[in-house]
XYZ file of C-alpha atoms in Angstrom:
185
model
C 0.000 0.000 0.000
C 1.257 3.458 -0.920
C -0.071 6.565 0.766
C 0.705 10.107 -0.392
C 0.945 12.536 2.532
C 2.066 16.126 2.898
C 4.638 16.431 5.668
C 8.086 17.615 6.689
C 11.080 15.305 6.397
C 13.167 14.021 9.274
C 16.912 14.706 9.348
C 17.571 11.068 8.415
C 15.147 11.215 5.463
C 16.662 14.472 4.192
C 20.179 13.024 4.364
C 19.022 9.854 2.588
C 17.388 11.866 -0.219
C 20.422 14.092 -0.737
C 22.701 11.030 -0.966
C 20.400 9.180 -3.392
C 19.642 12.231 -5.552
C 23.374 12.812 -5.939
C 23.461 9.474 -7.796
C 21.009 10.508 -10.530
C 21.810 12.654 -13.564
C 18.254 13.996 -13.730
C 18.108 16.134 -10.564
C 20.550 18.797 -9.401
C 19.011 18.741 -5.955
C 18.778 20.624 -2.725
C 20.843 20.569 0.449
C 19.807 18.833 3.673
C 19.102 22.256 5.180
C 16.759 23.140 2.283
C 14.901 19.830 2.575
C 14.412 20.333 6.319
C 13.137 23.891 5.819
C 10.682 22.905 3.073
C 7.023 22.888 4.011
C 5.449 21.689 0.763
C 6.643 18.115 0.359
C 4.447 15.270 -0.810
C 5.797 11.973 0.498
C 4.925 8.517 -0.814
C 5.003 6.206 2.185
C 4.741 2.469 2.516
C 2.502 0.854 5.131
C 5.349 1.083 7.625
C 5.768 4.843 6.881
C 8.942 4.083 4.899
C 9.970 6.795 2.447
C 9.318 5.611 -1.111
C 9.407 8.905 -3.000
C 8.897 12.656 -2.753
C 7.668 15.643 -4.692
C 8.992 18.952 -3.376
C 7.505 22.238 -4.545
C 7.632 25.855 -3.415
C 6.172 29.219 -4.351
C 8.645 31.581 -5.991
C 6.187 34.383 -6.727
C 2.555 35.193 -5.918
C 1.355 33.304 -9.019
C 3.991 30.612 -9.510
C 4.957 27.359 -7.811
C 8.031 25.397 -8.834
C 7.917 21.618 -8.771
C 11.531 21.394 -7.721
C 12.092 17.668 -7.194
C 10.226 14.524 -8.161
C 12.154 11.510 -6.920
C 11.270 7.869 -6.328
C 13.826 5.665 -4.623
C 15.268 2.916 -6.858
C 13.612 -0.028 -5.132
C 10.133 1.531 -5.530
C 10.297 2.562 -9.199
C 7.956 1.143 -11.826
C 4.879 1.210 -9.569
C 3.370 4.533 -10.682
C 4.479 6.342 -7.528
C 6.191 9.174 -9.405
C 3.107 9.736 -11.533
C 0.862 9.855 -8.461
C 3.183 12.348 -6.758
C 3.547 14.574 -9.827
C -0.147 14.606 -10.728
C -1.131 15.375 -7.145
C 1.377 18.227 -6.989
C -0.021 19.735 -10.203
C -3.586 19.257 -8.969
C -2.783 21.026 -5.669
C -1.027 23.871 -7.480
C -4.028 24.357 -9.772
C -6.425 24.218 -6.795
C -4.453 27.083 -5.234
C -4.884 29.003 -8.530
C -1.113 29.044 -9.084
C 0.829 28.253 -12.229
C 3.376 25.410 -12.221
C 6.987 25.613 -13.406
C 9.408 22.706 -13.519
C 12.623 21.527 -15.158
C 13.601 17.936 -15.891
C 15.889 15.810 -18.016
C 13.987 12.656 -17.088
C 12.053 11.351 -20.125
C 9.280 9.985 -17.885
C 8.703 13.380 -16.246
C 8.806 15.122 -19.626
C 6.160 12.694 -20.899
C 3.942 13.465 -17.885
C 4.335 17.190 -18.550
C 3.209 16.620 -22.144
C 0.212 14.555 -21.010
C -0.911 17.338 -18.661
C -0.594 20.069 -21.283
C 2.536 21.818 -20.030
C 4.219 24.206 -22.486
C 7.690 22.695 -22.999
C 10.843 24.468 -24.106
C 14.564 23.751 -24.107
C 15.944 27.097 -22.995
C 14.883 30.157 -21.055
C 16.242 32.107 -24.014
C 13.595 30.529 -26.279
C 10.389 30.866 -24.291
C 7.138 29.917 -26.013
C 4.882 32.810 -26.953
C 2.475 32.110 -24.083
C 5.341 32.479 -21.556
C 6.841 35.752 -22.793
C 5.037 37.906 -20.227
C 6.696 35.917 -17.413
C 10.218 35.908 -18.891
C 11.787 38.275 -16.338
C 10.268 36.299 -13.484
C 11.756 33.044 -14.827
C 15.166 34.682 -15.359
C 15.228 36.137 -11.837
C 14.139 32.878 -10.238
C 16.706 30.860 -12.214
C 19.526 33.182 -11.197
C 18.529 33.029 -7.535
C 18.321 29.251 -7.735
C 21.738 28.967 -9.398
C 23.489 31.252 -6.919
C 23.391 28.570 -4.242
C 26.795 27.044 -3.367
C 25.334 23.540 -3.053
C 23.816 23.684 -6.548
C 26.917 25.203 -8.112
C 28.987 22.349 -6.690
C 26.438 19.716 -7.784
C 26.112 21.172 -11.289
C 29.874 21.063 -11.734
C 30.168 17.551 -10.292
C 27.319 16.155 -12.391
C 28.648 17.805 -15.536
C 31.882 15.863 -15.036
C 30.312 12.566 -13.913
C 27.403 12.501 -16.399
C 28.988 13.867 -19.565
C 26.321 12.488 -21.906
C 23.361 13.640 -19.832
C 20.169 14.418 -21.761
C 19.216 18.099 -21.932
C 16.975 19.653 -19.320
C 13.507 20.610 -20.533
C 11.513 23.438 -18.969
C 7.780 23.014 -18.425
C 5.120 25.606 -17.645
C 1.529 24.890 -16.728
C -0.981 27.729 -16.502
C -3.668 26.865 -13.946
C -6.397 28.299 -16.165
C -5.989 25.271 -18.483
C -8.419 23.152 -16.476
C -9.509 21.115 -19.484
C -6.139 19.397 -19.859
C -5.700 18.649 -16.199
C -9.222 17.712 -15.128
C -9.383 14.576 -17.250
C -5.891 13.462 -16.269
C -5.940 13.909 -12.502
């Protein structure tokens, strides 16, 4: 049985996630301190409350929420847990009348974004027409996100370790697009 709950992480869970996320090319990640401070984490738990996966999101402006991390631990993959976490996160963002923003190199996540009607693009320098009005907001948020010592170190390390990594794809979901999401979630 898998239950999706919204809760804070323990120190041990945060340390476990940081260590496991460091082993994937698809997520740059967040520090233990950032995980412990986060208040919008969806956790997939087993019947014994064991951590199976997480979806971490946060508001970066009055109208925007970033889905920052979607991660399912290796031994629990292939069970639809990531899809349940991601779809619930998008549903909760839309219910709060916020827009969703995310970045991923994971083909499975990119496919879910397509299924939900996200606008996808490969670079902040080539925003789709429907995102142009939010360009400065995306630029500012990306710079703030990048200016974190943990992420700078991880970006450099992963660039060396995962030389042939697939490109990151940006995804934007405007909460007014209820038709695409209502049938999917």
